[in-house]
PDB file of C-alpha atoms and ligand atoms in Angstrom:
ATOM      1  CA  MET A1228     104.973 101.935 104.511  1.00 33.00           C
ATOM      2  CA  PRO A1229     104.639 105.530 106.436  1.00 35.00           C
ATOM      3  CA  SER A1230     107.651 106.791 108.146  1.00 40.00           C
ATOM      4  CA  ASP A1231     108.524 109.353 111.431  1.00 44.00           C
ATOM      5  CA  ARG A1232     111.903 108.916 111.253  1.00 49.00           C
ATOM      6  CA  ALA A1233     114.106 111.670 110.013  1.00 48.00           C
ATOM      7  CA  GLY A1234     116.489 109.476 107.310  1.00 45.00           C
ATOM      8  CA  GLY A1235     112.796 107.854 105.924  1.00 40.00           C
ATOM      9  CA  CYS A1236     114.201 104.327 107.488  1.00 41.00           C
ATOM     10  CA  PRO A1237     110.706 102.612 108.639  1.00 40.00           C
ATOM     11  CA  SER A1238     109.466 103.482 111.202  1.00 44.00           C
ATOM     12  CA  ALA A1239     109.793 100.907 114.576  1.00 45.00           C
ATOM     13  CA  ALA A1240     106.603  99.203 116.175  1.00 53.00           C
ATOM     14  CA  ALA A1241     106.450 102.688 118.646  1.00 61.00           C
ATOM     15  CA  THR A1242     103.130 101.953 120.215  1.00 61.00           C
ATOM     16  CA  GLY A1243     102.732 104.995 121.970  1.00 68.00           C
ATOM     17  CA  HIS A1244     102.568 103.045 125.854  1.00 88.00           C
ATOM     18  CA  SER A1245     105.334 104.883 127.608  1.00 91.00           C
ATOM     19  CA  LEU A1246     108.500 103.042 128.109  1.00 95.00           C
ATOM     20  CA  LEU A1247     110.528 105.695 130.157  1.00 97.00           C
ATOM     21  CA  ASP A1248     108.935 108.508 132.328  1.00 97.00           C
ATOM     22  CA  VAL A1249     111.302 111.221 133.647  1.00 98.00           C
ATOM     23  CA  MET A1250     110.350 114.531 135.733  1.00 97.00           C
ATOM     24  CA  GLY A1251     112.369 116.964 136.849  1.00 97.00           C
ATOM     25  CA  LEU A1252     115.594 114.748 136.929  1.00 98.00           C
ATOM     26  CA  SER A1253     118.425 117.072 138.719  1.00 97.00           C
ATOM     27  CA  GLY A1254     121.894 114.907 139.790  1.00 95.00           C
ATOM     28  CA  HIS A1255     125.617 116.820 140.528  1.00 95.00           C
ATOM     29  CA  TYR A1256     129.028 116.041 141.550  1.00 95.00           C
ATOM     30  CA  GLY A1257     129.361 118.010 144.667  1.00 92.00           C
ATOM     31  CA  PRO A1258     129.303 121.083 143.797  1.00 90.00           C
ATOM     32  CA  VAL A1259     129.220 120.791 139.728  1.00 92.00           C
ATOM     33  CA  ARG A1260     125.609 120.884 138.487  1.00 91.00           C
ATOM     34  CA  ALA A1261     125.844 117.964 135.590  1.00 96.00           C
ATOM     35  CA  ILE A1262     122.594 117.520 134.797  1.00 97.00           C
ATOM     36  CA  HIS A1263     119.065 119.739 135.741  1.00 96.00           C
ATOM     37  CA  GLN A1264     115.402 119.943 135.537  1.00 97.00           C
ATOM     38  CA  ILE A1265     115.252 116.829 132.546  1.00 97.00           C
ATOM     39  CA  ASP A1266     111.615 115.581 131.072  1.00 97.00           C
ATOM     40  CA  LEU A1267     112.273 113.319 128.842  1.00 96.00           C
ATOM     41  CA  ARG A1268     109.625 110.380 127.629  1.00 96.00           C
ATOM     42  CA  VAL A1269     110.710 107.542 125.485  1.00 97.00           C
ATOM     43  CA  GLY A1270     107.832 105.235 124.197  1.00 96.00           C
ATOM     44  CA  ALA A1271     107.605 101.680 123.565  1.00 96.00           C
ATOM     45  CA  GLY A1272     109.373 100.479 120.511  1.00 96.00           C
ATOM     46  CA  GLU A1273     111.020 104.314 120.409  1.00 97.00           C
ATOM     47  CA  LEU A1274     114.361 104.834 119.078  1.00 97.00           C
ATOM     48  CA  VAL A1275     115.003 108.495 120.747  1.00 98.00           C
ATOM     49  CA  ALA A1276     118.484 110.457 120.265  1.00 97.00           C
ATOM     50  CA  ILE A1277     119.459 112.946 122.916  1.00 97.00           C
ATOM     51  CA  VAL A1278     122.327 115.087 121.042  1.00 96.00           C
ATOM     52  CA  GLY A1279     124.842 117.727 123.154  1.00 94.00           C
ATOM     53  CA  GLY A1280     128.435 118.290 122.789  1.00 90.00           C
ATOM     54  CA  ASN A1281     131.489 117.988 125.310  1.00 90.00           C
ATOM     55  CA  GLY A1282     130.080 118.351 129.382  1.00 92.00           C
ATOM     56  CA  ALA A1283     126.749 118.919 128.219  1.00 94.00           C
ATOM     57  CA  GLY A1284     125.621 116.254 130.676  1.00 96.00           C
ATOM     58  CA  LYS A1285     124.871 112.331 128.339  1.00 96.00           C
ATOM     59  CA  THR A1286     126.875 110.692 130.552  1.00 96.00           C
ATOM     60  CA  THR A1287     125.412 111.520 134.031  1.00 97.00           C
ATOM     61  CA  LEU A1288     122.076 111.687 132.286  1.00 97.00           C
ATOM     62  CA  LEU A1289     122.368 107.570 131.253  1.00 97.00           C
ATOM     63  CA  HIS A1290     124.329 107.091 134.749  1.00 97.00           C
ATOM     64  CA  THR A1291     121.784 108.360 136.645  1.00 98.00           C
ATOM     65  CA  LEU A1292     118.959 106.228 134.434  1.00 98.00           C
ATOM     66  CA  SER A1293     121.007 103.174 135.012  1.00 96.00           C
ATOM     67  CA  GLY A1294     121.075 103.775 139.198  1.00 96.00           C
ATOM     68  CA  LEU A1295     125.019 104.375 138.389  1.00 95.00           C
ATOM     69  CA  HIS A1296     124.738 108.049 139.795  1.00 96.00           C
ATOM     70  CA  PRO A1297     122.573 109.315 142.376  1.00 95.00           C
ATOM     71  CA  ALA A1298     119.313 111.490 141.478  1.00 96.00           C
ATOM     72  CA  HIS A1299     119.349 114.375 143.554  1.00 95.00           C
ATOM     73  CA  ALA A1300     115.733 115.858 142.471  1.00 96.00           C
ATOM     74  CA  GLY A1301     113.452 114.260 140.285  1.00 97.00           C
ATOM     75  CA  GLN A1302     112.169 111.009 138.841  1.00 97.00           C
ATOM     76  CA  ILE A1303     112.340 107.699 136.798  1.00 98.00           C
ATOM     77  CA  ARG A1304     109.878 105.271 135.895  1.00 97.00           C
ATOM     78  CA  PHE A1305     109.503 102.956 133.818  1.00 97.00           C
ATOM     79  CA  ASP A1306     106.835 100.610 132.733  1.00 94.00           C
ATOM     80  CA  GLY A1307     105.207 102.313 134.951  1.00 93.00           C
ATOM     81  CA  ARG A1308     107.108 102.022 138.038  1.00 96.00           C
ATOM     82  CA  ASP A1309     108.825 104.338 140.299  1.00 97.00           C
ATOM     83  CA  ILE A1310     112.868 102.956 139.714  1.00 98.00           C
ATOM     84  CA  THR A1311     114.570 106.320 141.199  1.00 97.00           C
ATOM     85  CA  ARG A1312     116.327 105.157 144.300  1.00 95.00           C
ATOM     86  CA  TRP A1313     116.826 100.921 142.753  1.00 97.00           C
ATOM     87  CA  LEU A1314     120.465 100.239 143.149  1.00 96.00           C
ATOM     88  CA  PRO A1315     121.983  99.186 139.321  1.00 95.00           C
ATOM     89  CA  HIS A1316     121.426  95.473 139.460  1.00 92.00           C
ATOM     90  CA  ARG A1317     117.799  95.968 140.293  1.00 95.00           C
ATOM     91  CA  ILE A1318     117.201  98.229 137.226  1.00 96.00           C
ATOM     92  CA  VAL A1319     119.225  95.641 134.756  1.00 93.00           C
ATOM     93  CA  ALA A1320     116.682  93.431 135.971  1.00 91.00           C
ATOM     94  CA  ALA A1321     114.234  95.263 134.738  1.00 94.00           C
ATOM     95  CA  GLY A1322     115.478  95.400 131.404  1.00 94.00           C
ATOM     96  CA  ILE A1323     117.490  98.997 130.866  1.00 96.00           C
ATOM     97  CA  CYS A1324     120.781  97.923 129.839  1.00 94.00           C
ATOM     98  CA  GLN A1325     123.456 100.565 129.334  1.00 94.00           C
ATOM     99  CA  VAL A1326     126.199 100.130 126.874  1.00 92.00           C
ATOM    100  CA  LEU A1327     128.984 102.692 128.200  1.00 89.00           C
ATOM    101  CA  GLU A1328     130.863 105.104 126.734  1.00 85.00           C
ATOM    102  CA  GLY A1329     134.443 104.292 125.200  1.00 80.00           C
ATOM    103  CA  ARG A1330     132.957 100.323 124.882  1.00 74.00           C
ATOM    104  CA  GLN A1331     134.220  98.584 128.399  1.00 85.00           C
ATOM    105  CA  VAL A1332     134.666  95.053 127.067  1.00 90.00           C
ATOM    106  CA  PHE A1333     136.604  93.024 129.378  1.00 93.00           C
ATOM    107  CA  ALA A1334     139.537  93.302 127.313  1.00 93.00           C
ATOM    108  CA  PRO A1335     141.291  89.614 128.726  1.00 95.00           C
ATOM    109  CA  LEU A1336     138.303  87.543 127.413  1.00 95.00           C
ATOM    110  CA  SER A1337     137.147  86.109 124.666  1.00 95.00           C
ATOM    111  CA  VAL A1338     134.796  87.468 122.315  1.00 96.00           C
ATOM    112  CA  GLU A1339     132.697  84.727 122.847  1.00 93.00           C
ATOM    113  CA  ASP A1340     133.212  84.822 127.241  1.00 93.00           C
ATOM    114  CA  ASN A1341     132.011  88.480 126.830  1.00 94.00           C
ATOM    115  CA  LEU A1342     129.066  87.420 125.505  1.00 94.00           C
ATOM    116  CA  ARG A1343     127.898  84.708 128.068  1.00 90.00           C
ATOM    117  CA  LEU A1344     128.917  87.963 130.868  1.00 89.00           C
ATOM    118  CA  GLY A1345     126.200  89.287 129.524  1.00 86.00           C
ATOM    119  CA  GLY A1346     123.493  86.592 129.502  1.00 80.00           C
ATOM    120  CA  TYR A1347     124.629  85.841 133.160  1.00 76.00           C
ATOM    121  CA  ARG A1348     121.177  86.881 134.682  1.00 75.00           C
ATOM    122  CA  GLN A1349     120.320  83.636 132.497  1.00 72.00           C
ATOM    123  CA  HIS A1350     122.457  81.228 132.611  1.00 71.00           C
ATOM    124  CA  ARG A1351     120.251  78.513 133.393  1.00 72.00           C
ATOM    125  CA  ASP A1352     118.754  79.141 130.206  1.00 76.00           C
ATOM    126  CA  ARG A1353     121.278  77.888 128.051  1.00 79.00           C
ATOM    127  CA  GLY A1354     119.198  77.444 124.641  1.00 80.00           C
ATOM    128  CA  TRP A1355     118.138  80.606 125.172  1.00 77.00           C
ATOM    129  CA  LEU A1356     121.653  82.234 125.232  1.00 83.00           C
ATOM    130  CA  ARG A1357     123.104  79.896 122.464  1.00 85.00           C
ATOM    131  CA  GLU A1358     120.627  80.812 120.044  1.00 87.00           C
ATOM    132  CA  GLU A1359     120.513  85.024 121.037  1.00 85.00           C
ATOM    133  CA  ARG A1360     124.943  84.859 120.977  1.00 90.00           C
ATOM    134  CA  GLU A1361     124.734  83.421 117.200  1.00 90.00           C
ATOM    135  CA  ARG A1362     121.434  86.350 116.974  1.00 89.00           C
ATOM    136  CA  VAL A1363     124.703  88.985 117.911  1.00 92.00           C
ATOM    137  CA  TYR A1364     126.719  86.777 115.434  1.00 94.00           C
ATOM    138  CA  THR A1365     124.168  86.798 112.798  1.00 91.00           C
ATOM    139  CA  LEU A1366     124.227  91.011 113.670  1.00 89.00           C
ATOM    140  CA  PHE A1367     127.818  91.673 113.423  1.00 91.00           C
ATOM    141  CA  PRO A1368     129.584  88.534 111.411  1.00 92.00           C
ATOM    142  CA  ILE A1369     132.915  89.562 112.129  1.00 93.00           C
ATOM    143  CA  LEU A1370     132.832  88.869 116.294  1.00 95.00           C
ATOM    144  CA  ALA A1371     131.426  85.256 114.649  1.00 95.00           C
ATOM    145  CA  GLU A1372     134.743  85.100 112.821  1.00 95.00           C
ATOM    146  CA  ARG A1373     136.796  86.484 115.899  1.00 95.00           C
ATOM    147  CA  ARG A1374     134.637  84.423 118.482  1.00 94.00           C
ATOM    148  CA  ARG A1375     138.153  82.830 120.229  1.00 95.00           C
ATOM    149  CA  GLN A1376     139.709  86.495 119.864  1.00 94.00           C
ATOM    150  CA  LEU A1377     140.918  88.653 123.216  1.00 96.00           C
ATOM    151  CA  ALA A1378     138.694  91.226 123.216  1.00 95.00           C
ATOM    152  CA  GLY A1379     141.728  93.571 123.929  1.00 94.00           C
ATOM    153  CA  THR A1380     142.772  92.411 120.789  1.00 95.00           C
ATOM    154  CA  LEU A1381     139.726  94.163 118.550  1.00 93.00           C
ATOM    155  CA  SER A1382     139.329  97.243 116.677  1.00 89.00           C
ATOM    156  CA  GLY A1383     137.416 100.428 118.108  1.00 89.00           C
ATOM    157  CA  GLY A1384     135.096  99.731 116.248  1.00 88.00           C
ATOM    158  CA  GLN A1385     134.613  95.706 116.543  1.00 91.00           C
ATOM    159  CA  GLN A1386     134.922  96.218 120.803  1.00 93.00           C
ATOM    160  CA  GLN A1387     131.722  98.561 119.989  1.00 92.00           C
ATOM    161  CA  MET A1388     130.169  96.027 118.283  1.00 92.00           C
ATOM    162  CA  LEU A1389     131.247  93.203 121.063  1.00 95.00           C
ATOM    163  CA  ALA A1390     129.290  95.999 123.661  1.00 94.00           C
ATOM    164  CA  ILE A1391     126.287  95.934 122.027  1.00 94.00           C
ATOM    165  CA  GLY A1392     126.259  92.460 121.346  1.00 93.00           C
ATOM    166  CA  ARG A1393     126.885  91.995 125.253  1.00 92.00           C
ATOM    167  CA  ALA A1394     124.109  94.011 125.934  1.00 92.00           C
ATOM    168  CA  LEU A1395     121.951  92.160 123.929  1.00 91.00           C
ATOM    169  CA  LEU A1396     122.170  88.961 126.002  1.00 88.00           C
ATOM    170  CA  GLY A1397     120.976  91.324 129.152  1.00 84.00           C
ATOM    171  CA  ARG A1398     117.810  91.156 126.940  1.00 83.00           C
ATOM    172  CA  PRO A1399     117.111  94.362 127.250  1.00 91.00           C
ATOM    173  CA  ARG A1400     113.539  96.006 127.237  1.00 94.00           C
ATOM    174  CA  LEU A1401     115.014  99.813 126.472  1.00 97.00           C
ATOM    175  CA  LEU A1402     119.446  99.756 125.235  1.00 97.00           C
ATOM    176  CA  LEU A1403     120.864 103.062 126.375  1.00 97.00           C
ATOM    177  CA  LEU A1404     123.912 103.475 123.896  1.00 96.00           C
ATOM    178  CA  ASP A1405     126.129 106.253 125.146  1.00 96.00           C
ATOM    179  CA  GLU A1406     128.273 107.500 122.019  1.00 94.00           C
ATOM    180  CA  PRO A1407     128.146 104.343 119.844  1.00 93.00           C
ATOM    181  CA  SER A1408     130.642 106.619 117.501  1.00 90.00           C
ATOM    182  CA  MET A1409     132.984 108.107 119.534  1.00 88.00           C
ATOM    183  CA  GLY A1410     136.428 107.911 118.027  1.00 85.00           C
ATOM    184  CA  LEU A1411     135.277 105.864 114.894  1.00 87.00           C
ATOM    185  CA  ALA A1412     136.065 106.079 110.884  1.00 86.00           C
ATOM    186  CA  PRO A1413     133.086 107.159 109.349  1.00 87.00           C
ATOM    187  CA  LEU A1414     132.510 103.547 107.634  1.00 87.00           C
ATOM    188  CA  LEU A1415     132.241 101.927 110.991  1.00 87.00           C
ATOM    189  CA  VAL A1416     130.072 104.414 112.315  1.00 89.00           C
ATOM    190  CA  GLU A1417     127.551 104.060 109.052  1.00 90.00           C
ATOM    191  CA  GLU A1418     127.437  99.983 110.017  1.00 89.00           C
ATOM    192  CA  ILE A1419     126.869 100.742 113.944  1.00 91.00           C
ATOM    193  CA  PHE A1420     124.148 102.702 113.420  1.00 94.00           C
ATOM    194  CA  ARG A1421     122.969 100.342 110.797  1.00 92.00           C
ATOM    195  CA  VAL A1422     122.622  98.189 113.107  1.00 91.00           C
ATOM    196  CA  ILE A1423     121.106 100.466 116.009  1.00 95.00           C
ATOM    197  CA  VAL A1424     118.300 100.790 113.650  1.00 96.00           C
ATOM    198  CA  GLU A1425     117.840  96.749 113.086  1.00 92.00           C
ATOM    199  CA  LEU A1426     117.728  96.810 116.911  1.00 92.00           C
ATOM    200  CA  ASN A1427     114.863  99.164 117.158  1.00 95.00           C
ATOM    201  CA  GLN A1428     113.426  97.510 114.375  1.00 93.00           C
ATOM    202  CA  ARG A1429     113.298  94.252 115.582  1.00 89.00           C
ATOM    203  CA  GLY A1430     111.426  95.796 118.718  1.00 90.00           C
ATOM    204  CA  VAL A1431     114.151  96.896 120.894  1.00 94.00           C
ATOM    205  CA  THR A1432     113.456 100.630 122.509  1.00 97.00           C
ATOM    206  CA  ILE A1433     116.339 102.429 122.228  1.00 97.00           C
ATOM    207  CA  LEU A1434     117.866 105.623 124.038  1.00 98.00           C
ATOM    208  CA  LEU A1435     120.633 107.201 122.115  1.00 97.00           C
ATOM    209  CA  VAL A1436     123.113 109.905 123.088  1.00 96.00           C
ATOM    210  CA  GLU A1437     125.814 110.936 120.852  1.00 95.00           C
ATOM    211  CA  GLN A1438     127.697 114.322 119.739  1.00 92.00           C
ATOM    212  CA  ASN A1439     127.472 112.924 116.590  1.00 92.00           C
ATOM    213  CA  ALA A1440     124.366 114.999 116.074  1.00 93.00           C
ATOM    214  CA  ARG A1441     123.559 114.393 112.344  1.00 92.00           C
ATOM    215  CA  ALA A1442     123.860 110.667 112.845  1.00 92.00           C
ATOM    216  CA  ALA A1443     122.233 110.122 115.473  1.00 95.00           C
ATOM    217  CA  LEU A1444     119.102 112.889 114.392  1.00 96.00           C
ATOM    218  CA  ALA A1445     119.432 110.538 111.056  1.00 94.00           C
ATOM    219  CA  ILE A1446     118.645 107.561 112.378  1.00 96.00           C
ATOM    220  CA  ALA A1447     115.741 108.892 115.666  1.00 97.00           C
ATOM    221  CA  GLY A1448     112.333 109.645 115.539  1.00 97.00           C
ATOM    222  CA  ARG A1449     112.481 111.808 118.248  1.00 97.00           C
ATOM    223  CA  GLY A1450     115.353 113.760 119.415  1.00 97.00           C
ATOM    224  CA  TYR A1451     116.576 115.946 122.453  1.00 97.00           C
ATOM    225  CA  ILE A1452     118.647 118.989 122.919  1.00 96.00           C
ATOM    226  CA  LEU A1453     120.792 119.099 126.048  1.00 96.00           C
ATOM    227  CA  GLU A1454     122.245 121.808 126.864  1.00 95.00           C
ATOM    228  CA  THR A1455     124.607 122.304 129.858  1.00 94.00           C
ATOM    229  CA  GLY A1456     122.860 119.482 131.600  1.00 96.00           C
ATOM    230  CA  ARG A1457     119.269 120.882 130.140  1.00 96.00           C
ATOM    231  CA  ILE A1458     116.498 119.967 127.686  1.00 97.00           C
ATOM    232  CA  ALA A1459     116.831 123.194 125.275  1.00 95.00           C
ATOM    233  CA  LYS A1460     115.070 121.461 122.685  1.00 94.00           C
ATOM    234  CA  THR A1461     112.908 118.533 122.115  1.00 96.00           C
ATOM    235  CA  ALA A1462     111.189 117.033 118.673  1.00 96.00           C
ATOM    236  CA  PRO A1463     111.244 114.776 116.315  1.00 97.00           C
ATOM    237  CA  ALA A1464     114.109 114.319 114.568  1.00 96.00           C
ATOM    238  CA  ALA A1465     113.521 115.554 110.890  1.00 95.00           C
ATOM    239  CA  GLU A1466     112.322 118.597 112.589  1.00 96.00           C
ATOM    240  CA  LEU A1467     115.611 119.264 115.025  1.00 96.00           C
ATOM    241  CA  LEU A1468     118.042 118.580 111.637  1.00 94.00           C
ATOM    242  CA  ALA A1469     115.734 121.746 109.503  1.00 92.00           C
ATOM    243  CA  ASP A1470     115.876 123.810 112.702  1.00 91.00           C
ATOM    244  CA  ASP A1471     118.667 126.499 111.864  1.00 88.00           C
ATOM    245  CA  ASP A1472     119.972 126.767 115.540  1.00 89.00           C
ATOM    246  CA  VAL A1473     120.314 122.938 115.559  1.00 89.00           C
ATOM    247  CA  ARG A1474     122.264 122.782 112.433  1.00 88.00           C
ATOM    248  CA  ARG A1475     124.788 126.188 113.223  1.00 86.00           C
ATOM    249  CA  ALA A1476     125.112 124.971 117.037  1.00 86.00           C
ATOM    250  CA  TYR A1477     125.737 121.370 116.056  1.00 82.00           C
ATOM    251  CA  LEU A1478     125.491 120.214 112.457  1.00 81.00           C
ATOM    252  CA  GLY A1479     128.401 122.930 111.579  1.00 73.00           C
ATOM    253  CA  TYR A1480     126.213 123.862 107.843  1.00 68.00           C
TER     254      TYR A1480
HETATM  255  P1  LIG B2826     131.323 113.997 126.533  1.00 68.26           P
HETATM  256  O1  LIG B2826     130.503 113.959 125.722  1.00 68.26           O
HETATM  257  O2  LIG B2826     132.513 115.023 126.905  1.00 68.26           O
HETATM  258  O3  LIG B2826     131.229 112.195 127.947  1.00 68.26           O
HETATM  259  P2  LIG B2826     128.864 114.588 128.413  1.00 68.26           P
HETATM  260  O4  LIG B2826     127.749 115.485 127.325  1.00 68.26           O
HETATM  261  O5  LIG B2826     128.760 113.267 128.730  1.00 68.26           O
HETATM  262  O6  LIG B2826     130.391 114.828 128.341  1.00 68.26           O
HETATM  263  P3  LIG B2826     129.023 115.084 131.291  1.00 68.26           P
HETATM  264  O7  LIG B2826     130.490 113.510 131.446  1.00 68.26           O
HETATM  265  O8  LIG B2826     127.960 113.856 132.121  1.00 68.26           O
HETATM  266  O9  LIG B2826     128.606 115.152 129.841  1.00 68.26           O
HETATM  267  O10 LIG B2826     129.432 115.596 132.270  1.00 68.26           O
HETATM  268  C1  LIG B2826     128.783 116.336 132.756  1.00 68.26           C
HETATM  269  C2  LIG B2826     129.313 117.496 133.647  1.00 68.26           C
HETATM  270  O11 LIG B2826     129.879 116.877 135.011  1.00 68.26           O
HETATM  271  C3  LIG B2826     130.734 118.216 133.247  1.00 68.26           C
HETATM  272  O12 LIG B2826     130.854 119.463 133.525  1.00 68.26           O
HETATM  273  C4  LIG B2826     131.676 117.410 133.603  1.00 68.26           C
HETATM  274  O13 LIG B2826     132.881 118.029 134.043  1.00 68.26           O
HETATM  275  C5  LIG B2826     131.192 117.256 135.136  1.00 68.26           C
HETATM  276  N1  LIG B2826     131.437 116.204 135.620  1.00 68.26           N
HETATM  277  C6  LIG B2826     131.525 114.549 134.932  1.00 68.26           C
HETATM  278  N2  LIG B2826     131.746 113.651 136.142  1.00 68.26           N
HETATM  279  C7  LIG B2826     132.167 114.245 136.923  1.00 68.26           C
HETATM  280  C8  LIG B2826     132.736 113.869 138.049  1.00 68.26           C
HETATM  281  N3  LIG B2826     133.546 112.462 138.411  1.00 68.26           N
HETATM  282  N4  LIG B2826     133.178 114.797 139.136  1.00 68.26           N
HETATM  283  C9  LIG B2826     132.971 115.904 138.753  1.00 68.26           C
HETATM  284  N5  LIG B2826     132.327 116.284 137.642  1.00 68.26           N
HETATM  285  C10 LIG B2826     132.349 116.117 136.230  1.00 68.26           C
END
């Protein structure tokens, strides 16, 4: 099977149809310019990585796509519709689900209840919800073992799995992942990234932002380098991994 992934994984079912189109997007916090004139495209079925260091603007970009932070200029189009000024609940209903940085599970609730909450929009479709929960448990067997455990007592890696699983219950057409590797041991990073690839192979379009450039570009088809709020470079992930500037700045060799 031909591969367009840097890490040689089979390609997702990318169709070429544009799911997300971002044009000239800017956002700030008072006088602090966080993202500036961002152009970005994610095709249906793609796994795209945005890598950048501390404070590069990764979280602000995802928050702006989700409607959690206002766009001050530019346009966001999702599946052909202009969603730039939509409120977050409407954006979620359209199919964009964000897994926030730092896991953000409901600590006093069980694993199972966290997943139930992820599916609140589909609460009438009980059969689907049950099936989808079981699918999450198949993806992350440790969550099945701990389905009655309080989420706040899970390890960091398990909480990250739960946060991703909860987003899947929202039936995402585009999954936004904010630094899923943050604070995790290398083996857990591998596990989480294995699942991200699997989700993409099942047809979920994924936009992943990461400081861990090496791991993110190893699984992505294409990548963007974000520097002080601007897109500094974009290319197929394999090219970015081989780029001398990128290697020096982000890969440490
Ligand atoms: P990190 O990897 O450290 O989370 P990031 O790439 O996600 O960084 P952002 O959190 O989007 O970057 O921050 C982009 C810029 O906006 C930084 O200069 C940051 O200090 C600033 N910033 C972020 N949040 C706020 C805020 N609530 N108020 C003021 N400035 C902010």
